[in-house]
PDB file of C-alpha atoms in Angstrom:
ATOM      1  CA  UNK A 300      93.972 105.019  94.361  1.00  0.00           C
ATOM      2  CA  UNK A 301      91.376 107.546  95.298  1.00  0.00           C
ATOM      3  CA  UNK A 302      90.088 105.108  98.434  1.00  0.00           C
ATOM      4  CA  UNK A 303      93.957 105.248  99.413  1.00  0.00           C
ATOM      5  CA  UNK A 304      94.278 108.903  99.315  1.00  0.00           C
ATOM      6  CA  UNK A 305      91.414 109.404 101.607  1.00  0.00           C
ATOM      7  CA  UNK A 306      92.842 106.805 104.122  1.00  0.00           C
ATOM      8  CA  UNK A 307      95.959 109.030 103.855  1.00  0.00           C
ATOM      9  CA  UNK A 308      94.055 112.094 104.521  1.00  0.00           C
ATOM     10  CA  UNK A 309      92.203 110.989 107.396  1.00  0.00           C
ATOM     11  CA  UNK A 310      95.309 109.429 108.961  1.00  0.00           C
ATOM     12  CA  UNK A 311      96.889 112.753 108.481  1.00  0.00           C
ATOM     13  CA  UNK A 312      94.258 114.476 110.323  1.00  0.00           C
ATOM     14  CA  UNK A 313      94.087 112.293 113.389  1.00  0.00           C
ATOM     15  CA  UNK A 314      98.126 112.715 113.155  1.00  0.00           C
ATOM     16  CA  UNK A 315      97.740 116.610 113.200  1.00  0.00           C
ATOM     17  CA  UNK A 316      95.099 116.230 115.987  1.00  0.00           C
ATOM     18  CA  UNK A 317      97.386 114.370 118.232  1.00  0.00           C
ATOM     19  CA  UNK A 318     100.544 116.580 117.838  1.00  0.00           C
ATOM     20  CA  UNK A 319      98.298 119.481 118.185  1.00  0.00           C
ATOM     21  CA  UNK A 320      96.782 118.137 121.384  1.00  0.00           C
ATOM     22  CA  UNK A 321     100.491 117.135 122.462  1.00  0.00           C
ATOM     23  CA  UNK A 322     101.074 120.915 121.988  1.00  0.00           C
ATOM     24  CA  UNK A 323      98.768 122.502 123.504  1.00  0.00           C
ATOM     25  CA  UNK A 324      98.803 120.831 126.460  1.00  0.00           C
ATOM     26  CA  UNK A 325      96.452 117.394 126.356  1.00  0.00           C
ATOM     27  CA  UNK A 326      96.844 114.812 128.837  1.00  0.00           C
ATOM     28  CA  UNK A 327      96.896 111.311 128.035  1.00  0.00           C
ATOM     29  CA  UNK A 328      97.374 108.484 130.682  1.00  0.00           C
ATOM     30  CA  UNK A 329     100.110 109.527 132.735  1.00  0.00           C
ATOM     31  CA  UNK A 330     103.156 108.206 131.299  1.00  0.00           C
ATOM     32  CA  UNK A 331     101.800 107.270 127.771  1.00  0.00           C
ATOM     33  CA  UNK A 332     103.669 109.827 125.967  1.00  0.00           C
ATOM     34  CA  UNK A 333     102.135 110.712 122.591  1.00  0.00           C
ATOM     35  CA  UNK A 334      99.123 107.637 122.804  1.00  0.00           C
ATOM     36  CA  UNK A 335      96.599 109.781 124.501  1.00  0.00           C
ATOM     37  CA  UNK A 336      93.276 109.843 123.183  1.00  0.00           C
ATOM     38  CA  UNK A 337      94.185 110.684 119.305  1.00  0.00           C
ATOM     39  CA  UNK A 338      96.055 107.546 119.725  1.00  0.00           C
ATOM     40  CA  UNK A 339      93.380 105.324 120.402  1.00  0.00           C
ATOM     41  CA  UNK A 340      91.647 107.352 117.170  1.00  0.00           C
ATOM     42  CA  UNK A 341      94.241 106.288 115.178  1.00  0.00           C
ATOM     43  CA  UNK A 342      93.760 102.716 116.296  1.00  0.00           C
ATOM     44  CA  UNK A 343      90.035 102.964 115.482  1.00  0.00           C
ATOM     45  CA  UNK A 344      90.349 104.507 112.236  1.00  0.00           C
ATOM     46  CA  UNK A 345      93.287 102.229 110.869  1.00  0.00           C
ATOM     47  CA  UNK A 346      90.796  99.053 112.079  1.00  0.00           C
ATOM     48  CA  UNK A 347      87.699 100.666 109.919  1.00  0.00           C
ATOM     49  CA  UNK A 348      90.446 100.878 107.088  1.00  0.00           C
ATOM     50  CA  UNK A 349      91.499  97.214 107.133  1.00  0.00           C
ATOM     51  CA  UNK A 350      88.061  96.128 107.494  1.00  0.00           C
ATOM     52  CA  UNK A 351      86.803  97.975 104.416  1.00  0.00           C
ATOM     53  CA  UNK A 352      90.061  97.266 102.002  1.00  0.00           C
ATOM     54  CA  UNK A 353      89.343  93.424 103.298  1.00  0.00           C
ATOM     55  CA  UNK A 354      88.345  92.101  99.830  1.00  0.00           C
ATOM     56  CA  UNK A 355      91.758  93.367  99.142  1.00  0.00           C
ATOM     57  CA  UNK A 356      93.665  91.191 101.163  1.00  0.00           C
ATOM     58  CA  UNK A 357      93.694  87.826 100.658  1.00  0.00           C
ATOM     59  CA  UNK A 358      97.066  86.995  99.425  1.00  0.00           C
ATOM     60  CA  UNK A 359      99.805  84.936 100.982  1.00  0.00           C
ATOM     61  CA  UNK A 360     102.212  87.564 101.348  1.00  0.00           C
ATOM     62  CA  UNK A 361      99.397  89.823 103.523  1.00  0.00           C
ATOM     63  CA  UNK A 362      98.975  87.067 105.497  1.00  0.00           C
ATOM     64  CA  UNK A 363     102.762  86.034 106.165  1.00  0.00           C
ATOM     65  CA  UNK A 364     103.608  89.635 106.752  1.00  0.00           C
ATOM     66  CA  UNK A 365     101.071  90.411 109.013  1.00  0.00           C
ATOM     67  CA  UNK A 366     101.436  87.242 111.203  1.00  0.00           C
ATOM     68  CA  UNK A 367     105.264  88.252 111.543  1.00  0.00           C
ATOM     69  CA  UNK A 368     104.430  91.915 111.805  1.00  0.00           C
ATOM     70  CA  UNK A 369     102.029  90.513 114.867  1.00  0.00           C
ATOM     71  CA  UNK A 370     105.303  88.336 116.663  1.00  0.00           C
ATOM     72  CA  UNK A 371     106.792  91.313 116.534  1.00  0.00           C
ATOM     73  CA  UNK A 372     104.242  93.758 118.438  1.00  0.00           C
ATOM     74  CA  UNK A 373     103.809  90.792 121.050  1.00  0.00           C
ATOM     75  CA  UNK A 374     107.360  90.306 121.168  1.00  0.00           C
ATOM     76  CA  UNK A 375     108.852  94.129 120.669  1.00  0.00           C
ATOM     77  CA  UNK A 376     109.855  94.170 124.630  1.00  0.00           C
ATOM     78  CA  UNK A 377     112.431  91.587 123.754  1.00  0.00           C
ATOM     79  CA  UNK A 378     110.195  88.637 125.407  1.00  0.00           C
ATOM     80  CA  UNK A 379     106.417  87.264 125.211  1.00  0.00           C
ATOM     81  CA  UNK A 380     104.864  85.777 128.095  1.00  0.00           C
ATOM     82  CA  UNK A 381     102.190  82.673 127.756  1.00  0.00           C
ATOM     83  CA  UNK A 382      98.955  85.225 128.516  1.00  0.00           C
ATOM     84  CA  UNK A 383     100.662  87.947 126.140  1.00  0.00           C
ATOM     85  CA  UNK A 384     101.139  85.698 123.050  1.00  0.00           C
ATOM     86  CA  UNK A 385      97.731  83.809 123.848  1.00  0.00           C
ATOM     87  CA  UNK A 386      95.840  87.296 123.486  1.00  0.00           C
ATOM     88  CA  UNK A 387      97.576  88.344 120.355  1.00  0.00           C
ATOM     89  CA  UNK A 388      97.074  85.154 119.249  1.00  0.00           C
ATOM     90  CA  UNK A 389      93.098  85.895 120.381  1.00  0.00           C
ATOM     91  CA  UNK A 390      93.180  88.970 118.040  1.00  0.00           C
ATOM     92  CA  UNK A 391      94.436  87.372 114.950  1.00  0.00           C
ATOM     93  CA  UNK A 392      91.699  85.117 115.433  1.00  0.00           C
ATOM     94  CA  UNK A 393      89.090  87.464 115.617  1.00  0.00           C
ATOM     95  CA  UNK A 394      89.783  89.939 113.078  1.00  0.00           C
ATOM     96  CA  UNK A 395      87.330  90.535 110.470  1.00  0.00           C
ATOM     97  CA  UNK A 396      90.910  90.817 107.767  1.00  0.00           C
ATOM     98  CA  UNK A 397      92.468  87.881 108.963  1.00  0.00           C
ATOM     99  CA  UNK A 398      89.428  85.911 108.568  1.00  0.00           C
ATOM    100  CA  UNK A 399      90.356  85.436 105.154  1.00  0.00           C
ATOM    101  CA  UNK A 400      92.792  82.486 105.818  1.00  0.00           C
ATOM    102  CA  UNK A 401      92.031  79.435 107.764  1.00  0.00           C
ATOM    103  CA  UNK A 402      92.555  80.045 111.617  1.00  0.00           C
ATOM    104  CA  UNK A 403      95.541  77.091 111.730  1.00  0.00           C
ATOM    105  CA  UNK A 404      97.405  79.008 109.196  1.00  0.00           C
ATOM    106  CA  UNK A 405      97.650  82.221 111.087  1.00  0.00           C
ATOM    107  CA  UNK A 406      97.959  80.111 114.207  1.00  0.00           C
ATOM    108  CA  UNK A 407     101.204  78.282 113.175  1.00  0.00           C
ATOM    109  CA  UNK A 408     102.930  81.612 111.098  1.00  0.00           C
ATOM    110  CA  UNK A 409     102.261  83.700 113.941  1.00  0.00           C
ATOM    111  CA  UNK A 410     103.535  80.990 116.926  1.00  0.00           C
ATOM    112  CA  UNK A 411     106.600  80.258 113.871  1.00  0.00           C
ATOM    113  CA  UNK A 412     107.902  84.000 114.381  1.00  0.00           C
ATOM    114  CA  UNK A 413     106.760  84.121 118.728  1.00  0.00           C
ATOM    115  CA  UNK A 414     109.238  81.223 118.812  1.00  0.00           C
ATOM    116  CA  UNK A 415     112.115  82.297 116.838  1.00  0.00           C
ATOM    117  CA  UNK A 416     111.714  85.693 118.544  1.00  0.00           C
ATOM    118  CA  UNK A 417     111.625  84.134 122.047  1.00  0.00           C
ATOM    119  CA  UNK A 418     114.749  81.398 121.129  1.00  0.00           C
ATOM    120  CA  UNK A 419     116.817  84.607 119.799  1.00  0.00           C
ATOM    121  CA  UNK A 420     115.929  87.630 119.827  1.00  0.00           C
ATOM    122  CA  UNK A 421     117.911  89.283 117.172  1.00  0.00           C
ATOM    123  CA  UNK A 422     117.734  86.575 114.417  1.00  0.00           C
ATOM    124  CA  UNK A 423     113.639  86.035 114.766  1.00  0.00           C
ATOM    125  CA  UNK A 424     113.744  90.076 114.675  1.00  0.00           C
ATOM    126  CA  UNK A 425     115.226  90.148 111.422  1.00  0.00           C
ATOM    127  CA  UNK A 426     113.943  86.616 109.776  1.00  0.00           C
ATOM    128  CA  UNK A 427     110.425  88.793 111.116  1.00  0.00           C
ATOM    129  CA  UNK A 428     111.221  91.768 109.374  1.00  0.00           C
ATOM    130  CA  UNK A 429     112.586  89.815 106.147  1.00  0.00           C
ATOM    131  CA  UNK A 430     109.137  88.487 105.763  1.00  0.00           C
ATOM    132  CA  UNK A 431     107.194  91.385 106.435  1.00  0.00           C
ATOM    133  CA  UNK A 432     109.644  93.639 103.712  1.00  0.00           C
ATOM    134  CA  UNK A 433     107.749  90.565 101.413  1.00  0.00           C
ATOM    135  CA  UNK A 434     104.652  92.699 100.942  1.00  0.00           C
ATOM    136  CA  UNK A 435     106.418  95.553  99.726  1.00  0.00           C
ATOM    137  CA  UNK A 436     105.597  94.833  96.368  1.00  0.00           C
ATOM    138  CA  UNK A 437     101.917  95.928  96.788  1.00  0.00           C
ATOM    139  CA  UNK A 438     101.276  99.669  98.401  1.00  0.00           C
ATOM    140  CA  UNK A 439      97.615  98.651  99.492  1.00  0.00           C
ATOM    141  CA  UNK A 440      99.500  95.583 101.417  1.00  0.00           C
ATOM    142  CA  UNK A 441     102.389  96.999 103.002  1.00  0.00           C
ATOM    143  CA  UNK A 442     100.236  99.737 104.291  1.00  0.00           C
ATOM    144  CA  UNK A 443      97.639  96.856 105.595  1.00  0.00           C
ATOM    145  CA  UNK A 444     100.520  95.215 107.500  1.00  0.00           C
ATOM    146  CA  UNK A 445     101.035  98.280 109.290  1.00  0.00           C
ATOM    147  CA  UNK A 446      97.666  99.059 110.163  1.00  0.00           C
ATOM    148  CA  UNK A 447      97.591  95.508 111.473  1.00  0.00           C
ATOM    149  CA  UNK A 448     100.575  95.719 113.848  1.00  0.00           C
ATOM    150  CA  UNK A 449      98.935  99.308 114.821  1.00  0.00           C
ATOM    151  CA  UNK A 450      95.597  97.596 115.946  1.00  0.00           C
ATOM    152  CA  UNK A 451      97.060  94.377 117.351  1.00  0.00           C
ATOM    153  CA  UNK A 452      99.395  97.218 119.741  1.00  0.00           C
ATOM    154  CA  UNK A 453      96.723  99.207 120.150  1.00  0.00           C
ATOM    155  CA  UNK A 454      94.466  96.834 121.470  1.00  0.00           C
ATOM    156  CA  UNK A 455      95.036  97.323 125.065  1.00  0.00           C
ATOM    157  CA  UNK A 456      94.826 101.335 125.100  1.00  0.00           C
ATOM    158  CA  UNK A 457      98.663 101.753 124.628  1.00  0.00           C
ATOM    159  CA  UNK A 458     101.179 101.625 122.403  1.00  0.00           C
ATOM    160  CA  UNK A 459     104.425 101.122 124.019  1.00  0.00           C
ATOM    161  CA  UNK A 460     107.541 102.955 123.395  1.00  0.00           C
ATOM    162  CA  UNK A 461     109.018  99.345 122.034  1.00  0.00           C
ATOM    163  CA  UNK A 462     105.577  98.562 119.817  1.00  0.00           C
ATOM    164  CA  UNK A 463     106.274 102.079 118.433  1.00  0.00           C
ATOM    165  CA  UNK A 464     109.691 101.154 117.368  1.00  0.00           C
ATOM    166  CA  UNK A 465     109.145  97.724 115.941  1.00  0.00           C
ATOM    167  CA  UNK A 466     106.056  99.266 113.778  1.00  0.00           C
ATOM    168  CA  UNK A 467     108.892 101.962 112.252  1.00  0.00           C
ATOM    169  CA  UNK A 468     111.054  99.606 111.623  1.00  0.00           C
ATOM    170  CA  UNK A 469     108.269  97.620 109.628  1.00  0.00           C
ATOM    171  CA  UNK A 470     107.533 100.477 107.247  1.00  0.00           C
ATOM    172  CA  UNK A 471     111.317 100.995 106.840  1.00  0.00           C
ATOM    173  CA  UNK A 472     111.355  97.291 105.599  1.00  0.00           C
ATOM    174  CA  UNK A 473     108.169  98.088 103.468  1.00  0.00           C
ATOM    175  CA  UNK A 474     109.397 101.150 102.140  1.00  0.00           C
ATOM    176  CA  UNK A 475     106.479 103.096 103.853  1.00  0.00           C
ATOM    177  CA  UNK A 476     106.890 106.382 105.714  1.00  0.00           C
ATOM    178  CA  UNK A 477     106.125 106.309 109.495  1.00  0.00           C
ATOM    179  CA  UNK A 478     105.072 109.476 109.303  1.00  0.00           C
ATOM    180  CA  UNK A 479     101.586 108.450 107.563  1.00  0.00           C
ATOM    181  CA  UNK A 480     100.820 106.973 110.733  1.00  0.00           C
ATOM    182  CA  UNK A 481     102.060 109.825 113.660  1.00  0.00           C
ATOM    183  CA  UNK A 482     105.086 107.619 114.148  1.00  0.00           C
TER     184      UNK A 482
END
């Protein structure tokens, strides 16, 4: 629990940072609302985090859960182009976490939930969200699903307003406060 507490700690310090630098007056890319440069901390940090609880992480509801919690993120706009969901698909593929489980496994979960999501909306939203609410059982988990749809958003500078949304709506389902991650 100790390793946990520190994660917390350091998230809430990049979360004071960023409302602090929201306060007083720091700029981020125009237009990018509260993911200015503490934002793109965050990111880092919650990356270092997964990497180092990866030992952690190898059961099948991490896995399921994150690959839905990654649909989502591509999909949060309401639609996922061909380059969008190859690139998220590029991420899951690359990360050190996910490396755990055999590529074609994440492959097909993830492309599962891109389809439902892009055949209807709504229903693939919640069948999504269903899954993901399956690693609520294990605090180090549900957390680690979050941090994953945090640096699979992240990854291109911004989080949109829609990403942003779709990750609180995760930790609702997981029973984890948004607040722990400046949401």
């Amino acid at each position: 629990m100790a390793m946990w507490d520190r994660i917390k700690d350091q998230a809430k310090g990049l979360q004071q940072q960023s409302q602090g630098m929201r306060g007083s007056g720091g700029h981020g890319r125009p237009g990018a609302g509260s993911s200015g440069g503490s934002r793109a901390q965050l990111v880092g940090t919650l990356k270092s985090q997964l990497t180092s609880l990866k030992t952690e992480l190898k059961s099948g509801a991490y896995r399921d859960a994150s690959m839905a919690m990654c649909a989502l993120v591509a999909a949060a706009d309401g639609q996922v182009d061909p380059a969008e969901r190859q690139h998220v698909e590029s991420l899951i593929l690359h990360n050190d976490v996910l490396q755990n489980f055999p590529s074609e496994q994440l492959r097909q979960r993830f492309n599962k939930h891109v389809d439902q999501l892009a055949f209807n909306f709504q229903q693939g939203k919640a069948e999504a969200l269903q899954e993901i609410a399956k690693a609520a059982k294990k605090p180090t988990e549900a957390r680690a699903v979050v941090q994953t749809g945090f640096v699979v958003a992240g990854a291109d500078g911004y989080i949109a307003p829609a990403e942003e949304q779709v990750l609180r709506e995760a930790c609702a389902a997981l029973g984890v406060s948004p607040q722990e991650f400046g949401l």
